[in-house]
Coordinates of C-alpha atoms and ligand atoms in Angstrom, one line a residue:
X1 CA -9.1 6.4 -35.3
X2 CA -10.6 6.4 -32.0
X3 CA -8.2 6.8 -29.2
X4 CA -7.0 3.4 -27.7
X5 CA -6.5 1.9 -24.5
X6 CA -5.1 -1.5 -23.4
X7 CA -6.4 -2.5 -19.7
X8 CA -3.9 -5.1 -18.6
X9 CA -6.7 -7.0 -16.3
X10 CA -10.1 -6.6 -15.6
X11 CA -10.8 -3.3 -13.0
X12 CA -14.2 -2.6 -11.9
X13 CA -16.7 -1.8 -15.0
X14 CA -17.4 1.5 -13.9
X15 CA -13.8 2.8 -14.8
X16 CA -13.9 0.7 -18.8
X17 CA -17.6 1.7 -19.0
X18 CA -16.7 5.6 -18.4
X19 CA -14.1 5.3 -20.9
X20 CA -16.2 3.4 -23.6
X21 CA -19.2 5.9 -22.8
X22 CA -17.0 8.9 -24.6
X23 CA -16.2 6.6 -27.6
X24 CA -12.5 5.5 -26.5
X25 CA -11.5 1.8 -28.0
X26 CA -11.0 0.1 -24.6
X27 CA -9.5 -3.5 -25.0
X28 CA -9.0 -5.1 -21.8
X29 CA -6.9 -8.3 -21.4
X30 CA -8.6 -11.4 -21.7
X31 CA -6.6 -13.2 -19.0
X32 CA -7.6 -12.7 -15.0
X33 CA -4.3 -13.0 -14.2
X34 CA -1.0 -10.9 -14.0
X35 CA 0.3 -10.8 -17.8
X36 CA 4.1 -11.7 -18.1
X37 CA 6.4 -9.4 -19.4
X38 CA 6.3 -11.6 -23.2
X39 CA 2.3 -11.7 -23.0
X40 CA 2.3 -8.0 -22.4
X41 CA 4.6 -7.3 -25.1
X42 CA 2.6 -9.3 -27.6
X43 CA -0.7 -7.8 -26.6
X44 CA 0.8 -4.4 -26.7
X45 CA 1.8 -5.0 -30.6
X46 CA -1.9 -6.1 -31.6
X47 CA -2.9 -2.1 -32.0
X48 CA -0.9 1.3 -31.8
X49 CA -2.5 2.1 -28.2
X50 CA -2.9 5.7 -27.0
X51 CA -3.1 4.5 -23.4
X52 CA -2.0 2.2 -21.2
X53 CA -3.9 1.0 -18.1
X54 CA -1.5 -0.9 -15.4
X55 CA -1.7 -2.3 -12.1
X56 CA 1.0 -2.5 -9.5
X57 CA 1.5 -6.0 -10.7
X58 CA 2.8 -5.2 -14.2
X59 CA 6.4 -4.1 -14.4
X60 CA 6.5 -1.3 -16.7
X61 CA 9.9 -0.7 -17.6
X62 CA 11.9 0.8 -20.5
X63 CA 11.5 -2.5 -22.6
X64 CA 7.8 -1.7 -22.3
X65 CA 8.1 1.7 -22.9
X66 CA 9.7 1.0 -26.0
X67 CA 7.0 -1.5 -27.4
X68 CA 4.4 1.2 -27.1
X69 CA 5.8 4.7 -29.0
X70 CA 2.4 5.8 -29.5
X71 CA 1.1 6.0 -25.7
X72 CA 0.7 8.7 -24.4
X73 CA -0.4 8.1 -20.6
X74 CA 0.0 5.2 -18.4
X75 CA -2.9 5.4 -15.9
X76 CA -1.9 3.0 -12.9
X77 CA -4.6 1.8 -10.7
X78 CA -2.7 2.1 -7.6
X79 CA -1.6 5.0 -5.4
X80 CA 2.2 3.6 -5.7
X81 CA 3.8 3.6 -8.4
X82 CA 6.9 2.3 -7.8
X83 CA 5.9 -0.4 -10.4
X84 CA 6.7 2.1 -13.3
X85 CA 10.0 3.0 -14.6
X86 CA 9.0 6.9 -14.2
X87 CA 12.0 8.4 -15.4
X88 CA 11.8 6.5 -18.6
X89 CA 8.3 7.5 -19.2
X90 CA 9.2 10.8 -18.6
X91 CA 11.8 10.8 -21.1
X92 CA 9.4 9.6 -23.5
X93 CA 7.0 12.6 -22.8
X94 CA 4.6 9.9 -21.7
X95 CA 2.2 11.2 -18.3
X96 CA 2.1 8.4 -15.5
X97 CA -1.1 8.9 -13.5
X98 CA -1.5 7.2 -10.3
X99 CA -5.0 7.1 -7.9
X100 CA -4.3 9.2 -4.7
X101 CA -6.7 10.4 -2.4
X102 CA -9.7 7.9 -2.8
X103 CA -8.1 5.2 -1.1
X104 CA -6.5 6.8 2.0
X105 CA -9.5 6.6 4.3
X106 CA -9.7 2.9 3.4
X107 CA -6.1 1.9 3.6
X108 CA -5.8 3.8 7.0
X109 CA -9.4 2.2 8.3
X110 CA -7.6 -1.4 7.1
X111 CA -4.4 -0.4 9.3
X112 CA -6.3 0.5 12.0
X113 CA -8.2 -3.1 11.7
X114 CA -4.5 -4.5 12.1
X115 CA -3.7 -2.4 14.8
X116 CA -6.6 -4.0 16.6
X117 CA -6.4 -7.4 15.6
X118 CA -2.7 -7.6 16.6
X119 CA -3.1 -6.1 19.9
X120 CA -6.3 -8.0 21.0
X121 CA -5.1 -10.9 19.4
X122 CA -8.2 -11.1 17.2
X123 CA -6.8 -13.6 14.7
X124 CA -5.8 -16.2 17.2
X125 CA -8.7 -16.2 19.2
X126 CA -10.9 -16.8 15.9
X127 CA -8.2 -19.6 15.2
X128 CA -8.9 -21.0 18.7
X129 CA -12.6 -21.0 18.5
X130 CA -12.5 -22.6 15.1
X131 CA -10.2 -25.6 16.6
X132 CA -12.7 -26.4 19.0
X133 CA -10.4 -26.4 22.0
X134 CA -12.2 -23.1 23.7
X135 CA -12.0 -24.4 27.3
X136 CA -14.3 -21.8 28.2
X137 CA -13.4 -18.6 29.9
X138 CA -10.2 -18.2 31.5
X139 CA -8.4 -15.2 33.5
X140 CA -5.4 -15.6 32.0
X141 CA -6.4 -16.4 28.2
X142 CA -5.2 -15.0 25.2
X143 CA -4.1 -11.3 27.2
X144 CA -3.8 -8.6 24.8
X145 CA -2.3 -4.9 24.6
X146 CA -4.4 -1.8 25.2
X147 CA -3.7 0.8 22.6
X148 CA -5.4 3.9 24.2
X149 CA -2.6 6.2 25.7
X150 CA 0.1 4.2 23.9
X151 CA 2.3 5.8 21.6
X152 CA 1.5 5.5 17.6
X153 CA 4.6 6.4 15.4
X154 CA 3.9 7.1 11.9
X155 CA 6.6 6.9 9.1
X156 CA 5.7 8.9 6.4
X157 CA 3.3 11.7 7.0
X158 CA 1.3 11.2 3.5
X159 CA -2.2 11.3 3.1
X160 CA -2.8 7.9 4.8
X161 CA 0.2 8.3 7.6
X162 CA -2.1 11.4 8.3
X163 CA -5.3 9.6 8.1
X164 CA -4.0 6.7 10.4
X165 CA -2.6 9.5 13.3
X166 CA -6.4 11.1 12.7
X167 CA -8.4 7.8 13.6
X168 CA -5.7 6.6 16.4
X169 CA -5.6 9.5 18.0
X170 CA -8.5 11.3 17.7
X171 CA -10.9 8.3 17.7
X172 CA -8.7 6.0 19.9
X173 CA -7.1 8.0 22.5
X174 CA -3.4 7.5 21.2
X175 CA -0.3 9.6 21.4
X176 CA 0.9 10.2 18.2
X177 CA 4.7 10.7 16.9
X178 CA 6.3 10.5 13.4
X179 CA 9.1 11.4 11.2
X180 CA 8.9 12.4 7.4
X181 CA 11.6 14.0 5.2
X182 CA 9.0 16.8 5.4
X183 CA 7.9 18.3 8.5
X184 CA 3.9 19.3 8.3
X185 CA 3.3 21.7 11.1
X186 CA -0.5 22.0 10.3
X187 CA -1.5 18.8 11.1
X188 CA 1.4 19.0 14.5
X189 CA -1.0 21.8 15.3
X190 CA -4.2 19.9 14.3
X191 CA -3.9 16.7 15.9
X192 CA -1.0 17.3 18.4
X193 CA 1.3 15.1 17.0
X194 CA 4.9 15.4 17.7
X195 CA 7.4 15.2 14.9
X196 CA 10.8 13.4 15.5
X197 CA 14.1 14.6 13.6
X198 CA 14.6 10.9 12.8
X199 CA 13.2 7.6 12.1
X200 CA 15.2 6.0 15.0
X201 CA 13.5 8.0 17.5
X202 CA 10.2 7.1 16.3
X203 CA 11.4 3.3 16.5
X204 CA 12.8 3.6 20.0
X205 CA 9.5 5.7 21.3
X206 CA 6.5 3.8 19.4
X207 CA 4.3 1.1 20.8
X208 CA 2.7 0.2 17.5
X209 CA 4.9 1.5 14.6
X210 CA 2.9 2.1 11.4
X211 CA 4.7 2.4 7.9
X212 CA 3.2 5.1 5.2
X213 CA 6.2 5.6 2.6
X214 CA 6.4 5.1 -1.0
X215 CA 8.9 2.5 -2.2
X216 CA 12.1 4.4 -3.3
X217 CA 15.7 3.2 -3.2
X218 CA 15.8 5.1 0.0
X219 CA 13.2 3.4 1.9
X220 CA 13.8 -0.1 0.4
X221 CA 14.9 -2.3 4.0
X222 CA 14.1 1.4 5.9
X223 CA 13.3 -1.4 8.4
X224 CA 16.0 -3.9 8.6
X225 CA 17.7 -5.8 11.5
X226 CA 19.4 -3.0 13.0
X227 CA 16.0 -0.8 13.5
X228 CA 13.9 -3.7 14.4
X229 CA 16.4 -3.8 17.2
X230 CA 15.8 -0.2 18.3
X231 CA 12.1 -0.7 18.9
X232 CA 10.8 -1.7 22.1
X233 CA 10.4 -5.5 22.9
X234 CA 6.5 -4.7 23.2
X235 CA 6.0 -3.1 20.3
X236 CA 3.9 -3.8 17.1
X237 CA 5.2 -3.0 13.5
X238 CA 2.2 -2.5 11.0
X239 CA 2.9 -2.4 7.4
X240 CA 0.4 -1.3 4.6
X241 CA 2.5 0.3 2.3
X242 CA 4.8 -1.6 0.2
X243 CA 6.6 -4.8 1.1
X244 CA 10.1 -4.0 0.4
X245 CA 10.2 -1.5 3.1
X246 CA 10.9 -4.2 5.7
X247 CA 13.7 -6.7 5.4
X248 CA 11.4 -9.6 5.9
X249 CA 13.7 -12.2 6.7
X250 CA 15.1 -9.8 9.4
X251 CA 11.3 -9.5 10.3
X252 CA 10.8 -13.0 10.9
X253 CA 14.0 -13.6 12.9
X254 CA 13.0 -10.5 15.1
X255 CA 9.6 -12.0 15.8
X256 CA 11.1 -15.2 16.6
X257 CA 13.8 -14.2 19.0
X258 CA 10.8 -11.5 20.7
X259 CA 13.1 -8.7 19.6
X260 CA 9.2 -6.9 19.0
X261 CA 6.2 -8.1 19.9
X262 CA 4.2 -8.9 16.4
X263 CA 3.5 -7.5 13.1
X264 CA 0.5 -7.3 11.1
X265 CA 1.2 -6.7 7.4
X266 CA -0.8 -6.5 4.6
X267 CA 2.0 -6.5 2.0
X268 CA 5.4 -8.5 1.3
X269 CA 8.6 -8.8 0.0
X270 CA 8.5 -10.6 -3.0
X271 CA 4.5 -11.2 -3.3
X272 CA 2.6 -13.2 -3.7
X273 CA 5.5 -15.7 -1.6
X274 CA 6.2 -15.0 2.0
X275 CA 9.5 -15.2 3.9
X276 CA 10.3 -18.5 5.0
X277 CA 8.6 -19.4 8.6
X278 CA 6.2 -16.0 8.8
X279 CA 3.5 -17.6 8.2
X280 CA 4.1 -20.4 11.0
X281 CA 4.5 -17.4 13.7
X282 CA 1.4 -16.7 15.7
X283 CA 2.8 -13.4 16.4
X284 CA 2.1 -12.0 13.2
X285 CA -1.1 -11.0 11.2
X286 CA -1.4 -11.5 7.4
X287 CA -3.5 -10.0 5.0
X288 CA -3.2 -10.1 1.1
X289 CA -2.8 -6.9 0.5
X290 CA -6.0 -6.1 0.5
X291 CA -5.8 -2.3 2.3
X292 CA -8.0 -0.6 -0.6
X293 CA -10.0 -3.6 -1.1
X294 CA -13.5 -2.3 -0.5
X295 CA -16.2 -2.0 -3.0
X296 CA -16.7 2.0 -2.9
X297 CA -12.9 2.5 -3.0
X298 CA -11.9 0.1 -6.2
X299 CA -14.8 1.5 -7.9
X300 CA -13.6 5.1 -7.2
X301 CA -10.2 3.9 -8.3
X302 CA -11.2 2.8 -11.7
X303 CA -13.4 6.0 -12.1
X304 CA -10.6 8.1 -11.8
X305 CA -8.2 5.9 -14.0
X306 CA -10.8 6.7 -16.4
X307 CA -10.8 10.3 -15.9
X308 CA -7.3 10.5 -16.5
X309 CA -7.1 8.7 -19.8
X310 CA -10.3 10.6 -20.9
X311 CA -8.7 13.9 -20.2
X312 CA -5.4 13.0 -22.2
X313 CA -7.7 11.6 -25.0
X314 CA -9.4 14.8 -25.0
X315 CA -5.8 16.8 -24.9
X316 CA -6.4 18.1 -21.5
X317 CA -3.8 17.9 -18.5
X318 CA -4.5 14.6 -16.5
X319 CA -5.8 15.5 -12.9
X320 CA -3.5 12.8 -10.9
X321 CA -0.2 13.0 -12.4
X322 CA 2.3 10.8 -10.5
X323 CA 4.5 12.7 -8.3
Ligands
GLV401 C1 -2.1 -0.3 -3.5 O1 -1.0 -0.8 -2.8 C2 -1.8 1.0 -4.1 O2 -0.8 1.3 -4.5 O3 -2.8 1.4 -4.6
GLV402 C1 -0.8 8.1 -0.1 O1 -1.7 8.6 -0.6 C2 0.0 8.7 0.8 O2 0.4 9.7 0.4 O3 0.3 8.3 1.6

């Protein structure tokens, strides 16, 4: 019997084709939406699937894992894999893979776009133009904030965080500081970025704080009201990592009270919902979890998912074990 794969929602065809081309039996969910747990369990009972391709919107918990005793690999179409009970998967000897690296430049570009848009008030300006109330040039209209020579502070110096620093420091003449549980002296030397021993030091000194940590129990609400109050009142907070890293209700209060100047967010604590009041604030920019959503990157992510599944189907090591 052919090695069978269940894909929880249509991903770019490049990935599906690559798996079918080598003879894998690929079923894609017929619904182009997130499946409920009940629906997913029902779908997974249709065949003794050998592989599962999941999305970051699928919660793969112990119940799901118990329903797929034949599955050897769960290939997550995302760099983050906080949606998968990874220890439970390990216990069952299921390989979990993700899609690192290929999206780092893209997510970093989106992060820079958010930083520029909030500092230069691009979205507010766009809104004003569309409202038909542009009075003509004014000396003091929509004054923004310069970024060159300001300090960007990165929390989480992985591939994405490093790339953001590279773009901000090399491209836009910003100064860089970072905190990570692991110090990276190579990047410090290459970019001249300065390591801070605690996240608090980064929060106190940075003009722009950008979050690039994975979502773990230790990073949930890393940014809470206490830490927000350590930031400069002139500072911006940017998040393209995972929503729950910020206490979103506390952020709404901080933005309302002028504790910080603004925020630009691509991810939210309870997607697709927003914390009450967030959407009414003018000092915030919101994008719908699209930081990796370019054609090139999403195609490459789909191909990567396929490479991992194909490797396991051929008894080889998967190239992108989630870690
Ligand atoms: C997107 O959020 C990802 O983890 O790939
Ligand atoms: C993601 O790839 C990261 O390491 O930041």
